[in-house]
PDB file of C-alpha atoms in Angstrom:
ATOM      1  CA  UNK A  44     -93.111  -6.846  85.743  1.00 80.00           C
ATOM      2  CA  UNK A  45     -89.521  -4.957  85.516  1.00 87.00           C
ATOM      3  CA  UNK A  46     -88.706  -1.463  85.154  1.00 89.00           C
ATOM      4  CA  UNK A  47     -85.635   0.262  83.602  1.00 92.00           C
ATOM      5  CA  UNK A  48     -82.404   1.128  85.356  1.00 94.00           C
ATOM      6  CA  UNK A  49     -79.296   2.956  84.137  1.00 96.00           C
ATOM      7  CA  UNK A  50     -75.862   0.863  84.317  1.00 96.00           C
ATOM      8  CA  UNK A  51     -72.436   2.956  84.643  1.00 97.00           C
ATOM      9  CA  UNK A  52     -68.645   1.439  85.814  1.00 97.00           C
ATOM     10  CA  UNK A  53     -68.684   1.554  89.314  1.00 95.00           C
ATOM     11  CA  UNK A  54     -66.083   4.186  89.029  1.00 95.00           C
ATOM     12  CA  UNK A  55     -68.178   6.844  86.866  1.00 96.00           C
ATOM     13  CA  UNK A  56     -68.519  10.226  87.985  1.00 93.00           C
ATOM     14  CA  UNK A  57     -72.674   9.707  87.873  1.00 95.00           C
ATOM     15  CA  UNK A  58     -71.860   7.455  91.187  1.00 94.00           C
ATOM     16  CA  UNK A  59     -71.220  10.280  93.127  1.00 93.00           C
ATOM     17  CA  UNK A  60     -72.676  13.300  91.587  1.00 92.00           C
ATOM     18  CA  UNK A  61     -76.130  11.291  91.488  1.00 90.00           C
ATOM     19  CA  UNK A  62     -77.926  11.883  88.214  1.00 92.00           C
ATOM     20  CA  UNK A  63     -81.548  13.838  86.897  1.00 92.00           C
ATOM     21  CA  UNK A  64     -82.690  13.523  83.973  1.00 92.00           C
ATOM     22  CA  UNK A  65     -80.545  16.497  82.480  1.00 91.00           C
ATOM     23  CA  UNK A  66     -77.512  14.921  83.185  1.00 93.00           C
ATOM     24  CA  UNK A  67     -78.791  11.393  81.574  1.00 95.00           C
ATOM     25  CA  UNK A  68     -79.551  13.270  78.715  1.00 93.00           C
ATOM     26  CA  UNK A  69     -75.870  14.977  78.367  1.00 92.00           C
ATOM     27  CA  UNK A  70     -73.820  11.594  78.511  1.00 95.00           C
ATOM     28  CA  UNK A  71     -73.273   9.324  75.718  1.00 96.00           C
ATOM     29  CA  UNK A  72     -75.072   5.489  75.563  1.00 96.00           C
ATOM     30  CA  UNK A  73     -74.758   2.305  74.658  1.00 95.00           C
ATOM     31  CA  UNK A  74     -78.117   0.742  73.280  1.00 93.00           C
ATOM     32  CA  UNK A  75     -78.492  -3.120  72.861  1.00 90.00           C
ATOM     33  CA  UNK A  76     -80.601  -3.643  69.443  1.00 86.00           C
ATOM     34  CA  UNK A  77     -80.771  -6.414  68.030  1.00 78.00           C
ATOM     35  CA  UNK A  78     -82.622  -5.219  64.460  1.00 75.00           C
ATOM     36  CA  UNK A  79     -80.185  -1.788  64.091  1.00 69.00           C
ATOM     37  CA  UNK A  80     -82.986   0.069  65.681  1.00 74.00           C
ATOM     38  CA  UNK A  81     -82.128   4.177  65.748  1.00 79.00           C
ATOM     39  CA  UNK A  82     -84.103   4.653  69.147  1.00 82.00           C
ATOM     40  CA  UNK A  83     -84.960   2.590  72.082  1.00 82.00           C
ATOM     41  CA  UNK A  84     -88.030   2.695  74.161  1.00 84.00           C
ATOM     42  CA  UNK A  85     -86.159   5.357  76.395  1.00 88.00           C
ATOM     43  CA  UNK A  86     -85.674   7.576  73.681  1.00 90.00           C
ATOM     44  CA  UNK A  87     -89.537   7.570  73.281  1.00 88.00           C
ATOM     45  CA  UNK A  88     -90.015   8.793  77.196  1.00 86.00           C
ATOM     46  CA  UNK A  89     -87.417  11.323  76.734  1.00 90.00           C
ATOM     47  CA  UNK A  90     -88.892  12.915  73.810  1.00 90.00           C
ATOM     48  CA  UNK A  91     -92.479  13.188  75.960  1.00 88.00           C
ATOM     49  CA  UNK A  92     -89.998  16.262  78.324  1.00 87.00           C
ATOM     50  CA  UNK A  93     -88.457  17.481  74.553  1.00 91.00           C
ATOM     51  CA  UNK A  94     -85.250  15.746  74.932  1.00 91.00           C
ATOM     52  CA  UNK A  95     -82.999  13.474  73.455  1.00 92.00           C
ATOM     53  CA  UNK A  96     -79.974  11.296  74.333  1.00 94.00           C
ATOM     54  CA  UNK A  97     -77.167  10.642  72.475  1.00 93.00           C
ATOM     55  CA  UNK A  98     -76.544   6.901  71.061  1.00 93.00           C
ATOM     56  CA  UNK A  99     -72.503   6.656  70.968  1.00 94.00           C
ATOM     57  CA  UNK A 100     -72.635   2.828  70.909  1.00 90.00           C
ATOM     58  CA  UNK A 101     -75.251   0.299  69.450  1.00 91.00           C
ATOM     59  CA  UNK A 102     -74.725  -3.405  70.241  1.00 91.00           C
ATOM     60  CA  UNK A 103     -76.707  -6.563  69.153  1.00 90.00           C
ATOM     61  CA  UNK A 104     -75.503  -8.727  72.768  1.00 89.00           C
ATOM     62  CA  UNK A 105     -76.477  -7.685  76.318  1.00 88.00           C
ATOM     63  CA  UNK A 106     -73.238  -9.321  77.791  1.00 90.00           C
ATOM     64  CA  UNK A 107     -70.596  -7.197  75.296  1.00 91.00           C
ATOM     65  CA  UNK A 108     -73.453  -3.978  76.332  1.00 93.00           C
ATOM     66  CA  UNK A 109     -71.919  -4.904  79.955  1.00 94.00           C
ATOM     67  CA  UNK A 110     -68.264  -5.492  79.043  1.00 94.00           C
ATOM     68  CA  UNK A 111     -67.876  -2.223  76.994  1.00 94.00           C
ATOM     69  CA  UNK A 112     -69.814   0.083  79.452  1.00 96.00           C
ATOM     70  CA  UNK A 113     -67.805  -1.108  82.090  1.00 95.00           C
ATOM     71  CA  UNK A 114     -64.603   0.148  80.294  1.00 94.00           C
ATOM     72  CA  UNK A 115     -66.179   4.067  79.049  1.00 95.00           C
ATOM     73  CA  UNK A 116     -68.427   6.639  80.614  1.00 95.00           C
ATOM     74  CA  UNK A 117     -71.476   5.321  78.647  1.00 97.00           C
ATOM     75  CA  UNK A 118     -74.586   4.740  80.427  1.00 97.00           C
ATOM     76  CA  UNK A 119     -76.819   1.606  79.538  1.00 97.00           C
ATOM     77  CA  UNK A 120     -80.324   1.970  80.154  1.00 95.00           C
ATOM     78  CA  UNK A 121     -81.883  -1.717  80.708  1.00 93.00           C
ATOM     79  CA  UNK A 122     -84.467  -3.651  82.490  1.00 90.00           C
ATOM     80  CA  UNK A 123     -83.610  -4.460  86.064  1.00 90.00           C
ATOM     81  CA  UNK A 124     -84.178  -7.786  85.675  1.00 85.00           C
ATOM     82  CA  UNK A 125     -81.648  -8.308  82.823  1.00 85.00           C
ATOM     83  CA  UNK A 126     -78.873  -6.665  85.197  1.00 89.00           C
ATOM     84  CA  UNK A 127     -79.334  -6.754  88.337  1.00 85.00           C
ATOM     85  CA  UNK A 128     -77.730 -10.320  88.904  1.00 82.00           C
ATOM     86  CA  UNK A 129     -74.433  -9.674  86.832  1.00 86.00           C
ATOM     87  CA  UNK A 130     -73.804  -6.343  86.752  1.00 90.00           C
ATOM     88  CA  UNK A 131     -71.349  -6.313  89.789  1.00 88.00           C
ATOM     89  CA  UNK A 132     -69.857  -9.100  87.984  1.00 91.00           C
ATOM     90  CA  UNK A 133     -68.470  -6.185  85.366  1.00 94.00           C
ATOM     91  CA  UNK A 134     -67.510  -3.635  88.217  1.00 95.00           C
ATOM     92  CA  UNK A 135     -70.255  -1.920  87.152  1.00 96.00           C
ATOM     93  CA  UNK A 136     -73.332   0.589  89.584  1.00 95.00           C
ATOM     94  CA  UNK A 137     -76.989   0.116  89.057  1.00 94.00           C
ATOM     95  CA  UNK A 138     -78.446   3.767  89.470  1.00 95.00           C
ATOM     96  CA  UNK A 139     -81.930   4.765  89.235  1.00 94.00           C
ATOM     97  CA  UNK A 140     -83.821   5.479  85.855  1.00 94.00           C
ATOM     98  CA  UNK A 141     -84.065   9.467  86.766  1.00 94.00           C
ATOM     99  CA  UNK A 142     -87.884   9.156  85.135  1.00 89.00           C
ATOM    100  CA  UNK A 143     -91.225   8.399  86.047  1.00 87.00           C
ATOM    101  CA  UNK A 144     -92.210   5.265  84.598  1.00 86.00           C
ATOM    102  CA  UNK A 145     -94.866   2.357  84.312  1.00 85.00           C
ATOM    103  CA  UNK A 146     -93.629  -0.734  85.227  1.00 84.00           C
ATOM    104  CA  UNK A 147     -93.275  -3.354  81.872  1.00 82.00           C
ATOM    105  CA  UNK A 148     -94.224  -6.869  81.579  1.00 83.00           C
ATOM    106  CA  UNK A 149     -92.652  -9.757  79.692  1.00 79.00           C
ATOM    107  CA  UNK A 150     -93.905 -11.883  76.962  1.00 81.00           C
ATOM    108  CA  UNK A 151     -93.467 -15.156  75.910  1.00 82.00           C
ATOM    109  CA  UNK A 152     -94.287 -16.032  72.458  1.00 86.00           C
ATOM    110  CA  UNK A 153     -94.789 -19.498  70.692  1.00 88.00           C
ATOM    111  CA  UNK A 154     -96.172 -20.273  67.916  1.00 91.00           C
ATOM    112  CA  UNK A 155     -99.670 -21.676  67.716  1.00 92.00           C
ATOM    113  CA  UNK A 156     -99.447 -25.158  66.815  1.00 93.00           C
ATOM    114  CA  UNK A 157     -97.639 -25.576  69.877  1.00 93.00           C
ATOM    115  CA  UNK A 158    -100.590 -24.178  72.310  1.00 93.00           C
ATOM    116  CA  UNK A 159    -101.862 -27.187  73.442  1.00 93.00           C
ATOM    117  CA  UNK A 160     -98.719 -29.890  73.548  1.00 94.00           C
ATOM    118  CA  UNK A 161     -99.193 -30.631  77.135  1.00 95.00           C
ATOM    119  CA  UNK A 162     -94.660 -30.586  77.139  1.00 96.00           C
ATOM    120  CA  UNK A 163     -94.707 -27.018  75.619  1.00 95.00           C
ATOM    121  CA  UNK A 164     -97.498 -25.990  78.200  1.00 94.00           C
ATOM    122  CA  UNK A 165     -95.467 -27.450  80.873  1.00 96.00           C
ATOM    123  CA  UNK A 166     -92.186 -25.535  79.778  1.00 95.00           C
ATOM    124  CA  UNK A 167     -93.735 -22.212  79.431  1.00 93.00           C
ATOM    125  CA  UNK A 168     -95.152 -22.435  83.185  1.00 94.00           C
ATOM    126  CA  UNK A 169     -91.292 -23.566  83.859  1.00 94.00           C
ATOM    127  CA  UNK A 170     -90.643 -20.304  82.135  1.00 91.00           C
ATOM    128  CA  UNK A 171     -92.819 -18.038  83.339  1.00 89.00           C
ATOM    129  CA  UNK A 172     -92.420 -19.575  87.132  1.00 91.00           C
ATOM    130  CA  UNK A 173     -88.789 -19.004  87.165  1.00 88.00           C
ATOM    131  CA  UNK A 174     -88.316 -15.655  85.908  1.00 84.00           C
ATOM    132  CA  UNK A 175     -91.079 -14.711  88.093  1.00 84.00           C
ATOM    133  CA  UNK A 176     -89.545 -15.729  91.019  1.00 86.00           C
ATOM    134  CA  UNK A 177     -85.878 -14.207  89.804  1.00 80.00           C
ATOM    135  CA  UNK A 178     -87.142 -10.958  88.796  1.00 79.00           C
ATOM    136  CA  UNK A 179     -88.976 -10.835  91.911  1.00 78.00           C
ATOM    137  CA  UNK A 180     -85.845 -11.364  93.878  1.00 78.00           C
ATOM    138  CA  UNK A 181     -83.957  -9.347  92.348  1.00 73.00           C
ATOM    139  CA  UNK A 182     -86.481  -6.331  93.101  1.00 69.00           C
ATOM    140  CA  UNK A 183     -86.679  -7.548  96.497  1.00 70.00           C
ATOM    141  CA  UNK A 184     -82.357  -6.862  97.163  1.00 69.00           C
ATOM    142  CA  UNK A 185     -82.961  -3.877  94.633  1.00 62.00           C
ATOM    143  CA  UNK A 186     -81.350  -0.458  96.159  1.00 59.00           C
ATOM    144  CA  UNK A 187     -81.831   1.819  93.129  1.00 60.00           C
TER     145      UNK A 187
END
């Protein structure tokens, strides 16, 4: 399971001032999609409390969603477990998702011919072990 947190440069005035869910809604973001999607799951929560947030920046890559937010005021709204290893790596602050929200799970999909190759069942427990353990972690050392 993961939940969402919001990604700014460590030097972004949302560091300091701390941020509710007004002023998320008033900045700009950057939204990784990989299909040209208009909205994110975020924007879906938001509209529950009648608001919206502005999408300045849509990228297909999570690593170029870290290299440009790092270098604007955007704020990137993305599982925990997707930046909570490598976002210090950008200069960039992990700050709470100012919501209420249900915890997500992961999937891993295959396709069905594949659901009983004893070397595919082995690599999905791999899989499913691993992040496991790393998003686990990472929640574990998780300050936001």
């Amino acid at each position: 399971q993961d939940k969402f947190v919001c990604v700014v440069r460590d030097s972004h005035p949302l560091v300091e001032q701390g941020m509710d869910i007004e002023r998320y809604a008033s900045h700009s973001h950057a939204l990784i999609t990989m299909g040209g999607e208009r909205k994110g799951a975020v924007d879906y929560l938001l509209e529950e409390r009648g608001l919206s947030r502005r999408i300045a920046l849509r990228v297909p890559h999570f690593i170029a969603a870290l290299a440009l937010v790092a270098n604007t005021d955007y704020i990137l709204t993305a599982p925990y477990g997707l930046v909570g290893s490598c976002a210090h790596h950008y200069g960039l602050a992990i700050l709470p998702f100012p919501m209420e929200q249900k915890p997500f799970t992961y999937s891993i999909i295959w396709h069905e011919r594949y659901m009983k190759e004893p070397a595919h069942i082995w690599f999905r427990q791999l899989v499913y072990e691993e992040l496991t353990q790393k998003i686990n972690r990472l929640h574990l050392e998780c300050k936001v």
